[in-house]
């Protein structure tokens, strides 16, 4: 899996990560309240500790952790961008937009 972050995403993420030193950036495929694992929604989480099945993915910025069991729902090549107008991140691949309004949560 290859994940690239745009300059805008890096510029917006960096101060948040610095304020939360010691936390890990994780791309969570959240299925809570979705009714089905196939209906999950991606979000960025800053977490204090990792889960046993988290896999480290190197990016052009900070490492990003993804649950191994949820990688099947993600494309092989992903881009994380930031939309200043909407004040949110976007997750897309060359073939689709996976989440046009991806949030960043400090857990």
PDB file of N, CA and C in Angstrom:
ATOM      1  N   UNK A   1       0.840  -1.171   0.000  1.00  0.00           N
ATOM      2  CA  UNK A   1       0.000   0.000   0.000  1.00  0.00           C
ATOM      3  C   UNK A   1       0.887   1.236   0.000  1.00  0.00           C
ATOM      4  N   UNK A   2       0.508   2.211  -0.814  1.00  0.00           N
ATOM      5  CA  UNK A   2       1.249   3.465  -0.911  1.00  0.00           C
ATOM      6  C   UNK A   2       0.297   4.610  -0.566  1.00  0.00           C
ATOM      7  N   UNK A   3       0.689   5.426   0.425  1.00  0.00           N
ATOM      8  CA  UNK A   3      -0.117   6.572   0.829  1.00  0.00           C
ATOM      9  C   UNK A   3       0.724   7.830   0.694  1.00  0.00           C
ATOM     10  N   UNK A   4       0.193   8.788  -0.059  1.00  0.00           N
ATOM     11  CA  UNK A   4       0.855  10.070  -0.261  1.00  0.00           C
ATOM     12  C   UNK A   4       0.002  11.161   0.368  1.00  0.00           C
ATOM     13  N   UNK A   5       0.662  12.116   0.993  1.00  0.00           N
ATOM     14  CA  UNK A   5      -0.044  13.259   1.575  1.00  0.00           C
ATOM     15  C   UNK A   5       0.314  14.508   0.781  1.00  0.00           C
ATOM     16  N   UNK A   6      -0.700  15.312   0.484  1.00  0.00           N
ATOM     17  CA  UNK A   6      -0.440  16.556  -0.227  1.00  0.00           C
ATOM     18  C   UNK A   6       0.222  17.553   0.722  1.00  0.00           C
ATOM     19  N   UNK A   7       0.810  18.593   0.151  1.00  0.00           N
ATOM     20  CA  UNK A   7       1.454  19.634   0.954  1.00  0.00           C
ATOM     21  C   UNK A   7       0.447  20.260   1.916  1.00  0.00           C
ATOM     22  N   UNK A   8      -0.769  20.507   1.445  1.00  0.00           N
ATOM     23  CA  UNK A   8      -1.803  21.104   2.295  1.00  0.00           C
ATOM     24  C   UNK A   8      -2.146  20.196   3.484  1.00  0.00           C
ATOM     25  N   UNK A   9      -2.227  18.895   3.237  1.00  0.00           N
ATOM     26  CA  UNK A   9      -2.512  17.949   4.321  1.00  0.00           C
ATOM     27  C   UNK A   9      -1.371  17.932   5.333  1.00  0.00           C
ATOM     28  N   UNK A  10      -0.141  17.909   4.841  1.00  0.00           N
ATOM     29  CA  UNK A  10       1.029  17.913   5.735  1.00  0.00           C
ATOM     30  C   UNK A  10       1.058  19.199   6.561  1.00  0.00           C
ATOM     31  N   UNK A  11       0.830  20.346   5.895  1.00  0.00           N
ATOM     32  CA  UNK A  11       0.847  21.637   6.599  1.00  0.00           C
ATOM     33  C   UNK A  11      -0.219  21.705   7.687  1.00  0.00           C
ATOM     34  N   UNK A  12      -1.358  21.095   7.463  1.00  0.00           N
ATOM     35  CA  UNK A  12      -2.438  21.131   8.446  1.00  0.00           C
ATOM     36  C   UNK A  12      -2.237  20.081   9.545  1.00  0.00           C
ATOM     37  N   UNK A  13      -1.678  18.927   9.196  1.00  0.00           N
ATOM     38  CA  UNK A  13      -1.459  17.850  10.165  1.00  0.00           C
ATOM     39  C   UNK A  13      -0.295  18.123  11.119  1.00  0.00           C
ATOM     40  N   UNK A  14       0.764  18.736  10.619  1.00  0.00           N
ATOM     41  CA  UNK A  14       1.996  18.895  11.389  1.00  0.00           C
ATOM     42  C   UNK A  14       1.779  19.565  12.745  1.00  0.00           C
ATOM     43  N   UNK A  15       1.112  20.725  12.830  1.00  0.00           N
ATOM     44  CA  UNK A  15       0.939  21.323  14.166  1.00  0.00           C
ATOM     45  C   UNK A  15       0.079  20.475  15.109  1.00  0.00           C
ATOM     46  N   UNK A  16      -0.886  19.765  14.572  1.00  0.00           N
ATOM     47  CA  UNK A  16      -1.734  18.906  15.410  1.00  0.00           C
ATOM     48  C   UNK A  16      -0.901  17.759  15.977  1.00  0.00           C
ATOM     49  N   UNK A  17      -0.082  17.164  15.139  1.00  0.00           N
ATOM     50  CA  UNK A  17       0.784  16.068  15.584  1.00  0.00           C
ATOM     51  C   UNK A  17       1.790  16.569  16.619  1.00  0.00           C
ATOM     52  N   UNK A  18       2.354  17.757  16.382  1.00  0.00           N
ATOM     53  CA  UNK A  18       3.326  18.318  17.330  1.00  0.00           C
ATOM     54  C   UNK A  18       2.695  18.598  18.687  1.00  0.00           C
ATOM     55  N   UNK A  19       1.439  19.058  18.708  1.00  0.00           N
ATOM     56  CA  UNK A  19       0.734  19.313  19.977  1.00  0.00           C
ATOM     57  C   UNK A  19       0.392  18.021  20.715  1.00  0.00           C
ATOM     58  N   UNK A  20       0.385  16.924  20.000  1.00  0.00           N
ATOM     59  CA  UNK A  20       0.022  15.625  20.583  1.00  0.00           C
ATOM     60  C   UNK A  20       1.196  14.654  20.492  1.00  0.00           C
ATOM     61  N   UNK A  21       2.354  15.138  20.864  1.00  0.00           N
ATOM     62  CA  UNK A  21       3.581  14.342  20.792  1.00  0.00           C
ATOM     63  C   UNK A  21       3.408  13.009  21.514  1.00  0.00           C
ATOM     64  N   UNK A  22       3.943  11.957  20.911  1.00  0.00           N
ATOM     65  CA  UNK A  22       3.864  10.628  21.497  1.00  0.00           C
ATOM     66  C   UNK A  22       2.678   9.821  21.002  1.00  0.00           C
ATOM     67  N   UNK A  23       1.788  10.436  20.242  1.00  0.00           N
ATOM     68  CA  UNK A  23       0.645   9.715  19.677  1.00  0.00           C
ATOM     69  C   UNK A  23       0.984   9.250  18.263  1.00  0.00           C
ATOM     70  N   UNK A  24       0.258   8.257  17.822  1.00  0.00           N
ATOM     71  CA  UNK A  24       0.437   7.676  16.501  1.00  0.00           C
ATOM     72  C   UNK A  24      -0.703   8.115  15.591  1.00  0.00           C
ATOM     73  N   UNK A  25      -0.381   8.396  14.334  1.00  0.00           N
ATOM     74  CA  UNK A  25      -1.401   8.731  13.350  1.00  0.00           C
ATOM     75  C   UNK A  25      -1.912   7.442  12.733  1.00  0.00           C
ATOM     76  N   UNK A  26      -3.201   7.247  12.827  1.00  0.00           N
ATOM     77  CA  UNK A  26      -3.820   6.004  12.369  1.00  0.00           C
ATOM     78  C   UNK A  26      -4.965   6.317  11.416  1.00  0.00           C
ATOM     79  N   UNK A  27      -5.052   5.579  10.321  1.00  0.00           N
ATOM     80  CA  UNK A  27      -6.211   5.663   9.456  1.00  0.00           C
ATOM     81  C   UNK A  27      -7.166   4.576   9.902  1.00  0.00           C
ATOM     82  N   UNK A  28      -8.248   4.984  10.505  1.00  0.00           N
ATOM     83  CA  UNK A  28      -9.220   4.057  11.080  1.00  0.00           C
ATOM     84  C   UNK A  28     -10.346   3.833  10.086  1.00  0.00           C
ATOM     85  N   UNK A  29     -10.667   2.577   9.854  1.00  0.00           N
ATOM     86  CA  UNK A  29     -11.842   2.217   9.055  1.00  0.00           C
ATOM     87  C   UNK A  29     -12.930   1.941  10.077  1.00  0.00           C
ATOM     88  N   UNK A  30     -13.703   2.973  10.375  1.00  0.00           N
ATOM     89  CA  UNK A  30     -14.666   2.926  11.465  1.00  0.00           C
ATOM     90  C   UNK A  30     -16.001   2.361  10.994  1.00  0.00           C
ATOM     91  N   UNK A  31     -16.461   1.296  11.640  1.00  0.00           N
ATOM     92  CA  UNK A  31     -17.727   0.659  11.263  1.00  0.00           C
ATOM     93  C   UNK A  31     -18.802   0.851  12.334  1.00  0.00           C
ATOM     94  N   UNK A  32     -18.473   1.552  13.420  1.00  0.00           N
ATOM     95  CA  UNK A  32     -19.434   1.747  14.506  1.00  0.00           C
ATOM     96  C   UNK A  32     -20.645   2.535  14.005  1.00  0.00           C
ATOM     97  N   UNK A  33     -21.815   1.976  14.197  1.00  0.00           N
ATOM     98  CA  UNK A  33     -23.053   2.624  13.785  1.00  0.00           C
ATOM     99  C   UNK A  33     -23.367   2.503  12.305  1.00  0.00           C
ATOM    100  N   UNK A  34     -22.527   1.788  11.569  1.00  0.00           N
ATOM    101  CA  UNK A  34     -22.735   1.644  10.124  1.00  0.00           C
ATOM    102  C   UNK A  34     -23.613   0.444   9.773  1.00  0.00           C
ATOM    103  N   UNK A  35     -23.767  -0.479  10.699  1.00  0.00           N
ATOM    104  CA  UNK A  35     -24.621  -1.637  10.455  1.00  0.00           C
ATOM    105  C   UNK A  35     -23.910  -2.799   9.794  1.00  0.00           C
ATOM    106  N   UNK A  36     -22.859  -2.540   9.050  1.00  0.00           N
ATOM    107  CA  UNK A  36     -22.165  -3.593   8.303  1.00  0.00           C
ATOM    108  C   UNK A  36     -20.716  -3.183   8.103  1.00  0.00           C
ATOM    109  N   UNK A  37     -19.818  -4.144   8.171  1.00  0.00           N
ATOM    110  CA  UNK A  37     -18.399  -3.864   7.974  1.00  0.00           C
ATOM    111  C   UNK A  37     -18.122  -3.303   6.577  1.00  0.00           C
ATOM    112  N   UNK A  38     -18.968  -3.606   5.620  1.00  0.00           N
ATOM    113  CA  UNK A  38     -18.800  -3.113   4.253  1.00  0.00           C
ATOM    114  C   UNK A  38     -19.154  -1.628   4.132  1.00  0.00           C
ATOM    115  N   UNK A  39     -19.786  -1.071   5.157  1.00  0.00           N
ATOM    116  CA  UNK A  39     -20.238   0.322   5.107  1.00  0.00           C
ATOM    117  C   UNK A  39     -19.392   1.229   5.991  1.00  0.00           C
ATOM    118  N   UNK A  40     -18.154   0.876   6.224  1.00  0.00           N
ATOM    119  CA  UNK A  40     -17.295   1.660   7.099  1.00  0.00           C
ATOM    120  C   UNK A  40     -16.912   3.000   6.505  1.00  0.00           C
ATOM    121  N   UNK A  41     -16.436   3.879   7.383  1.00  0.00           N
ATOM    122  CA  UNK A  41     -16.012   5.215   7.001  1.00  0.00           C
ATOM    123  C   UNK A  41     -14.587   5.422   7.506  1.00  0.00           C
ATOM    124  N   UNK A  42     -13.716   5.934   6.643  1.00  0.00           N
ATOM    125  CA  UNK A  42     -12.340   6.187   7.051  1.00  0.00           C
ATOM    126  C   UNK A  42     -12.244   7.500   7.810  1.00  0.00           C
ATOM    127  N   UNK A  43     -11.352   7.523   8.788  1.00  0.00           N
ATOM    128  CA  UNK A  43     -11.071   8.732   9.559  1.00  0.00           C
ATOM    129  C   UNK A  43      -9.613   8.670   9.993  1.00  0.00           C
ATOM    130  N   UNK A  44      -9.049   9.814  10.277  1.00  0.00           N
ATOM    131  CA  UNK A  44      -7.701   9.872  10.833  1.00  0.00           C
ATOM    132  C   UNK A  44      -7.827  10.013  12.342  1.00  0.00           C
ATOM    133  N   UNK A  45      -7.098   9.182  13.063  1.00  0.00           N
ATOM    134  CA  UNK A  45      -7.101   9.224  14.522  1.00  0.00           C
ATOM    135  C   UNK A  45      -5.674   9.421  15.012  1.00  0.00           C
ATOM    136  N   UNK A  46      -5.502  10.215  16.041  1.00  0.00           N
ATOM    137  CA  UNK A  46      -4.244  10.271  16.775  1.00  0.00           C
ATOM    138  C   UNK A  46      -4.471   9.478  18.049  1.00  0.00           C
ATOM    139  N   UNK A  47      -3.761   8.366  18.186  1.00  0.00           N
ATOM    140  CA  UNK A  47      -3.999   7.445  19.299  1.00  0.00           C
ATOM    141  C   UNK A  47      -2.761   7.316  20.180  1.00  0.00           C
ATOM    142  N   UNK A  48      -2.987   7.026  21.456  1.00  0.00           N
ATOM    143  CA  UNK A  48      -1.886   6.851  22.411  1.00  0.00           C
ATOM    144  C   UNK A  48      -1.164   5.531  22.226  1.00  0.00           C
ATOM    145  N   UNK A  49      -1.916   4.497  21.843  1.00  0.00           N
ATOM    146  CA  UNK A  49      -1.279   3.194  21.629  1.00  0.00           C
ATOM    147  C   UNK A  49      -1.900   2.519  20.412  1.00  0.00           C
ATOM    148  N   UNK A  50      -1.137   1.636  19.848  1.00  0.00           N
ATOM    149  CA  UNK A  50      -1.564   0.918  18.650  1.00  0.00           C
ATOM    150  C   UNK A  50      -2.222  -0.404  19.019  1.00  0.00           C
ATOM    151  N   UNK A  51      -3.040  -0.910  18.127  1.00  0.00           N
ATOM    152  CA  UNK A  51      -3.639  -2.227  18.293  1.00  0.00           C
ATOM    153  C   UNK A  51      -2.710  -3.282  17.712  1.00  0.00           C
ATOM    154  N   UNK A  52      -2.906  -4.536  18.106  1.00  0.00           N
ATOM    155  CA  UNK A  52      -2.033  -5.629  17.673  1.00  0.00           C
ATOM    156  C   UNK A  52      -1.997  -5.813  16.164  1.00  0.00           C
ATOM    157  N   UNK A  53      -3.099  -5.516  15.469  1.00  0.00           N
ATOM    158  CA  UNK A  53      -3.132  -5.758  14.025  1.00  0.00           C
ATOM    159  C   UNK A  53      -2.835  -4.507  13.190  1.00  0.00           C
ATOM    160  N   UNK A  54      -2.327  -3.435  13.819  1.00  0.00           N
ATOM    161  CA  UNK A  54      -1.979  -2.231  13.070  1.00  0.00           C
ATOM    162  C   UNK A  54      -0.683  -2.438  12.294  1.00  0.00           C
ATOM    163  N   UNK A  55      -0.697  -1.981  11.046  1.00  0.00           N
ATOM    164  CA  UNK A  55       0.449  -2.106  10.149  1.00  0.00           C
ATOM    165  C   UNK A  55       0.975  -0.701   9.857  1.00  0.00           C
ATOM    166  N   UNK A  56       2.283  -0.542   9.932  1.00  0.00           N
ATOM    167  CA  UNK A  56       2.910   0.748   9.666  1.00  0.00           C
ATOM    168  C   UNK A  56       3.061   0.938   8.159  1.00  0.00           C
ATOM    169  N   UNK A  57       2.538   2.073   7.662  1.00  0.00           N
ATOM    170  CA  UNK A  57       2.668   2.423   6.251  1.00  0.00           C
ATOM    171  C   UNK A  57       3.497   3.702   6.190  1.00  0.00           C
ATOM    172  N   UNK A  58       4.617   3.652   5.494  1.00  0.00           N
ATOM    173  CA  UNK A  58       5.437   4.849   5.316  1.00  0.00           C
ATOM    174  C   UNK A  58       4.754   5.758   4.304  1.00  0.00           C
ATOM    175  N   UNK A  59       4.788   7.056   4.556  1.00  0.00           N
ATOM    176  CA  UNK A  59       4.236   8.039   3.636  1.00  0.00           C
ATOM    177  C   UNK A  59       5.344   9.027   3.284  1.00  0.00           C
ATOM    178  N   UNK A  60       5.008  10.054   2.528  1.00  0.00           N
ATOM    179  CA  UNK A  60       5.980  11.110   2.244  1.00  0.00           C
ATOM    180  C   UNK A  60       6.069  12.100   3.408  1.00  0.00           C
ATOM    181  N   UNK A  61       5.388  11.806   4.504  1.00  0.00           N
ATOM    182  CA  UNK A  61       5.418  12.626   5.711  1.00  0.00           C
ATOM    183  C   UNK A  61       5.604  11.708   6.914  1.00  0.00           C
ATOM    184  N   UNK A  62       4.685  11.730   7.840  1.00  0.00           N
ATOM    185  CA  UNK A  62       4.776  10.871   9.031  1.00  0.00           C
ATOM    186  C   UNK A  62       4.241   9.478   8.723  1.00  0.00           C
ATOM    187  N   UNK A  63       4.698   8.459   9.446  1.00  0.00           N
ATOM    188  CA  UNK A  63       4.129   7.117   9.259  1.00  0.00           C
ATOM    189  C   UNK A  63       2.649   7.112   9.625  1.00  0.00           C
ATOM    190  N   UNK A  64       1.918   6.273   8.945  1.00  0.00           N
ATOM    191  CA  UNK A  64       0.484   6.135   9.164  1.00  0.00           C
ATOM    192  C   UNK A  64       0.207   4.667   9.444  1.00  0.00           C
ATOM    193  N   UNK A  65      -0.599   4.389  10.441  1.00  0.00           N
ATOM    194  CA  UNK A  65      -0.911   3.012  10.797  1.00  0.00           C
ATOM    195  C   UNK A  65      -2.319   2.668  10.338  1.00  0.00           C
ATOM    196  N   UNK A  66      -2.467   1.463   9.820  1.00  0.00           N
ATOM    197  CA  UNK A  66      -3.745   0.978   9.300  1.00  0.00           C
ATOM    198  C   UNK A  66      -3.976  -0.415   9.863  1.00  0.00           C
ATOM    199  N   UNK A  67      -5.229  -0.714  10.216  1.00  0.00           N
ATOM    200  CA  UNK A  67      -5.560  -2.051  10.694  1.00  0.00           C
ATOM    201  C   UNK A  67      -5.414  -3.051   9.540  1.00  0.00           C
ATOM    202  N   UNK A  68      -4.611  -4.065   9.750  1.00  0.00           N
ATOM    203  CA  UNK A  68      -4.358  -5.057   8.698  1.00  0.00           C
ATOM    204  C   UNK A  68      -5.652  -5.682   8.179  1.00  0.00           C
ATOM    205  N   UNK A  69      -6.580  -5.977   9.077  1.00  0.00           N
ATOM    206  CA  UNK A  69      -7.826  -6.636   8.674  1.00  0.00           C
ATOM    207  C   UNK A  69      -8.742  -5.719   7.864  1.00  0.00           C
ATOM    208  N   UNK A  70      -8.502  -4.403   7.923  1.00  0.00           N
ATOM    209  CA  UNK A  70      -9.348  -3.448   7.189  1.00  0.00           C
ATOM    210  C   UNK A  70      -8.705  -2.971   5.890  1.00  0.00           C
ATOM    211  N   UNK A  71      -7.479  -3.384   5.624  1.00  0.00           N
ATOM    212  CA  UNK A  71      -6.786  -2.941   4.415  1.00  0.00           C
ATOM    213  C   UNK A  71      -7.485  -3.410   3.145  1.00  0.00           C
ATOM    214  N   UNK A  72      -8.251  -4.478   3.236  1.00  0.00           N
ATOM    215  CA  UNK A  72      -8.981  -5.004   2.088  1.00  0.00           C
ATOM    216  C   UNK A  72     -10.005  -3.989   1.567  1.00  0.00           C
ATOM    217  N   UNK A  73     -10.451  -3.068   2.410  1.00  0.00           N
ATOM    218  CA  UNK A  73     -11.446  -2.074   2.011  1.00  0.00           C
ATOM    219  C   UNK A  73     -10.816  -0.822   1.402  1.00  0.00           C
ATOM    220  N   UNK A  74      -9.493  -0.763   1.393  1.00  0.00           N
ATOM    221  CA  UNK A  74      -8.780   0.404   0.883  1.00  0.00           C
ATOM    222  C   UNK A  74      -8.067   0.065  -0.419  1.00  0.00           C
ATOM    223  N   UNK A  75      -7.864   1.060  -1.259  1.00  0.00           N
ATOM    224  CA  UNK A  75      -7.139   0.856  -2.508  1.00  0.00           C
ATOM    225  C   UNK A  75      -5.638   0.791  -2.238  1.00  0.00           C
ATOM    226  N   UNK A  76      -4.913   0.264  -3.197  1.00  0.00           N
ATOM    227  CA  UNK A  76      -3.472   0.067  -3.060  1.00  0.00           C
ATOM    228  C   UNK A  76      -2.710   1.397  -3.073  1.00  0.00           C
ATOM    229  N   UNK A  77      -3.219   2.376  -3.789  1.00  0.00           N
ATOM    230  CA  UNK A  77      -2.582   3.690  -3.886  1.00  0.00           C
ATOM    231  C   UNK A  77      -3.579   4.746  -3.409  1.00  0.00           C
ATOM    232  N   UNK A  78      -3.200   5.490  -2.359  1.00  0.00           N
ATOM    233  CA  UNK A  78      -4.105   6.468  -1.753  1.00  0.00           C
ATOM    234  C   UNK A  78      -3.431   7.822  -1.603  1.00  0.00           C
ATOM    235  N   UNK A  79      -4.246   8.870  -1.628  1.00  0.00           N
ATOM    236  CA  UNK A  79      -3.774  10.228  -1.386  1.00  0.00           C
ATOM    237  C   UNK A  79      -4.643  10.859  -0.307  1.00  0.00           C
ATOM    238  N   UNK A  80      -3.988  11.483   0.662  1.00  0.00           N
ATOM    239  CA  UNK A  80      -4.680  12.250   1.690  1.00  0.00           C
ATOM    240  C   UNK A  80      -4.431  13.721   1.369  1.00  0.00           C
ATOM    241  N   UNK A  81      -5.516  14.456   1.124  1.00  0.00           N
ATOM    242  CA  UNK A  81      -5.410  15.891   0.861  1.00  0.00           C
ATOM    243  C   UNK A  81      -6.207  16.645   1.914  1.00  0.00           C
ATOM    244  N   UNK A  82      -6.108  17.968   1.872  1.00  0.00           N
ATOM    245  CA  UNK A  82      -6.836  18.795   2.834  1.00  0.00           C
ATOM    246  C   UNK A  82      -7.610  19.862   2.080  1.00  0.00           C
ATOM    247  N   UNK A  83      -8.888  20.023   2.436  1.00  0.00           N
ATOM    248  CA  UNK A  83      -9.740  21.029   1.827  1.00  0.00           C
ATOM    249  C   UNK A  83      -9.948  22.139   2.856  1.00  0.00           C
ATOM    250  N   UNK A  84      -9.307  23.273   2.627  1.00  0.00           N
ATOM    251  CA  UNK A  84      -9.361  24.381   3.578  1.00  0.00           C
ATOM    252  C   UNK A  84     -10.780  24.933   3.721  1.00  0.00           C
ATOM    253  N   UNK A  85     -11.506  25.012   2.621  1.00  0.00           N
ATOM    254  CA  UNK A  85     -12.868  25.550   2.655  1.00  0.00           C
ATOM    255  C   UNK A  85     -13.785  24.701   3.526  1.00  0.00           C
ATOM    256  N   UNK A  86     -13.687  23.384   3.383  1.00  0.00           N
ATOM    257  CA  UNK A  86     -14.530  22.465   4.162  1.00  0.00           C
ATOM    258  C   UNK A  86     -13.904  22.107   5.512  1.00  0.00           C
ATOM    259  N   UNK A  87     -12.648  22.499   5.725  1.00  0.00           N
ATOM    260  CA  UNK A  87     -11.919  22.210   6.963  1.00  0.00           C
ATOM    261  C   UNK A  87     -11.915  20.716   7.282  1.00  0.00           C
ATOM    262  N   UNK A  88     -11.565  19.920   6.272  1.00  0.00           N
ATOM    263  CA  UNK A  88     -11.490  18.468   6.477  1.00  0.00           C
ATOM    264  C   UNK A  88     -10.506  17.867   5.475  1.00  0.00           C
ATOM    265  N   UNK A  89     -10.185  16.622   5.702  1.00  0.00           N
ATOM    266  CA  UNK A  89      -9.288  15.889   4.825  1.00  0.00           C
ATOM    267  C   UNK A  89     -10.105  15.123   3.804  1.00  0.00           C
ATOM    268  N   UNK A  90      -9.440  14.712   2.728  1.00  0.00           N
ATOM    269  CA  UNK A  90     -10.084  13.884   1.709  1.00  0.00           C
ATOM    270  C   UNK A  90      -9.177  12.694   1.439  1.00  0.00           C
ATOM    271  N   UNK A  91      -9.776  11.519   1.354  1.00  0.00           N
ATOM    272  CA  UNK A  91      -9.046  10.300   1.016  1.00  0.00           C
ATOM    273  C   UNK A  91      -9.508   9.850  -0.355  1.00  0.00           C
ATOM    274  N   UNK A  92      -8.553   9.740  -1.282  1.00  0.00           N
ATOM    275  CA  UNK A  92      -8.907   9.319  -2.634  1.00  0.00           C
ATOM    276  C   UNK A  92      -7.837   8.413  -3.198  1.00  0.00           C
ATOM    277  N   UNK A  93      -8.225   7.703  -4.240  1.00  0.00           N
ATOM    278  CA  UNK A  93      -7.309   6.865  -5.002  1.00  0.00           C
ATOM    279  C   UNK A  93      -7.413   7.335  -6.454  1.00  0.00           C
ATOM    280  N   UNK A  94      -6.599   6.775  -7.346  1.00  0.00           N
ATOM    281  CA  UNK A  94      -6.727   7.171  -8.746  1.00  0.00           C
ATOM    282  C   UNK A  94      -8.104   6.866  -9.347  1.00  0.00           C
ATOM    283  N   UNK A  95      -8.843   5.940  -8.773  1.00  0.00           N
ATOM    284  CA  UNK A  95     -10.115   5.543  -9.368  1.00  0.00           C
ATOM    285  C   UNK A  95     -11.363   6.012  -8.616  1.00  0.00           C
ATOM    286  N   UNK A  96     -11.201   6.527  -7.371  1.00  0.00           N
ATOM    287  CA  UNK A  96     -12.397   6.908  -6.617  1.00  0.00           C
ATOM    288  C   UNK A  96     -12.053   7.801  -5.432  1.00  0.00           C
ATOM    289  N   UNK A  97     -13.079   8.469  -4.912  1.00  0.00           N
ATOM    290  CA  UNK A  97     -12.962   9.210  -3.659  1.00  0.00           C
ATOM    291  C   UNK A  97     -13.554   8.322  -2.578  1.00  0.00           C
ATOM    292  N   UNK A  98     -12.730   7.923  -1.621  1.00  0.00           N
ATOM    293  CA  UNK A  98     -13.189   7.038  -0.557  1.00  0.00           C
ATOM    294  C   UNK A  98     -13.887   7.803   0.552  1.00  0.00           C
ATOM    295  N   UNK A  99     -13.414   9.004   0.852  1.00  0.00           N
ATOM    296  CA  UNK A  99     -14.066   9.843   1.856  1.00  0.00           C
ATOM    297  C   UNK A  99     -13.755  11.305   1.540  1.00  0.00           C
ATOM    298  N   UNK A 100     -14.753  12.067   1.070  1.00  0.00           N
ATOM    299  CA  UNK A 100     -14.512  13.470   0.737  1.00  0.00           C
ATOM    300  C   UNK A 100     -14.424  14.386   1.954  1.00  0.00           C
ATOM    301  N   UNK A 101     -14.861  13.912   3.108  1.00  0.00           N
ATOM    302  CA  UNK A 101     -14.861  14.726   4.333  1.00  0.00           C
ATOM    303  C   UNK A 101     -14.337  13.905   5.512  1.00  0.00           C
ATOM    304  N   UNK A 102     -13.080  13.545   5.428  1.00  0.00           N
ATOM    305  CA  UNK A 102     -12.456  12.710   6.451  1.00  0.00           C
ATOM    306  C   UNK A 102     -12.028  13.583   7.632  1.00  0.00           C
ATOM    307  N   UNK A 103     -12.407  13.167   8.818  1.00  0.00           N
ATOM    308  CA  UNK A 103     -12.087  13.924  10.020  1.00  0.00           C
ATOM    309  C   UNK A 103     -10.776  13.474  10.642  1.00  0.00           C
ATOM    310  N   UNK A 104     -10.246  14.303  11.530  1.00  0.00           N
ATOM    311  CA  UNK A 104      -9.088  13.980  12.331  1.00  0.00           C
ATOM    312  C   UNK A 104      -9.506  14.077  13.793  1.00  0.00           C
ATOM    313  N   UNK A 105      -9.426  12.949  14.497  1.00  0.00           N
ATOM    314  CA  UNK A 105      -9.848  12.890  15.896  1.00  0.00           C
ATOM    315  C   UNK A 105      -8.668  12.554  16.787  1.00  0.00           C
ATOM    316  N   UNK A 106      -8.554  13.249  17.899  1.00  0.00           N
ATOM    317  CA  UNK A 106      -7.545  12.932  18.901  1.00  0.00           C
ATOM    318  C   UNK A 106      -8.214  12.039  19.931  1.00  0.00           C
ATOM    319  N   UNK A 107      -7.784  10.790  20.002  1.00  0.00           N
ATOM    320  CA  UNK A 107      -8.394   9.799  20.891  1.00  0.00           C
ATOM    321  C   UNK A 107      -7.604   9.675  22.161  1.00  0.00           C
TER     322      UNK A 107
END
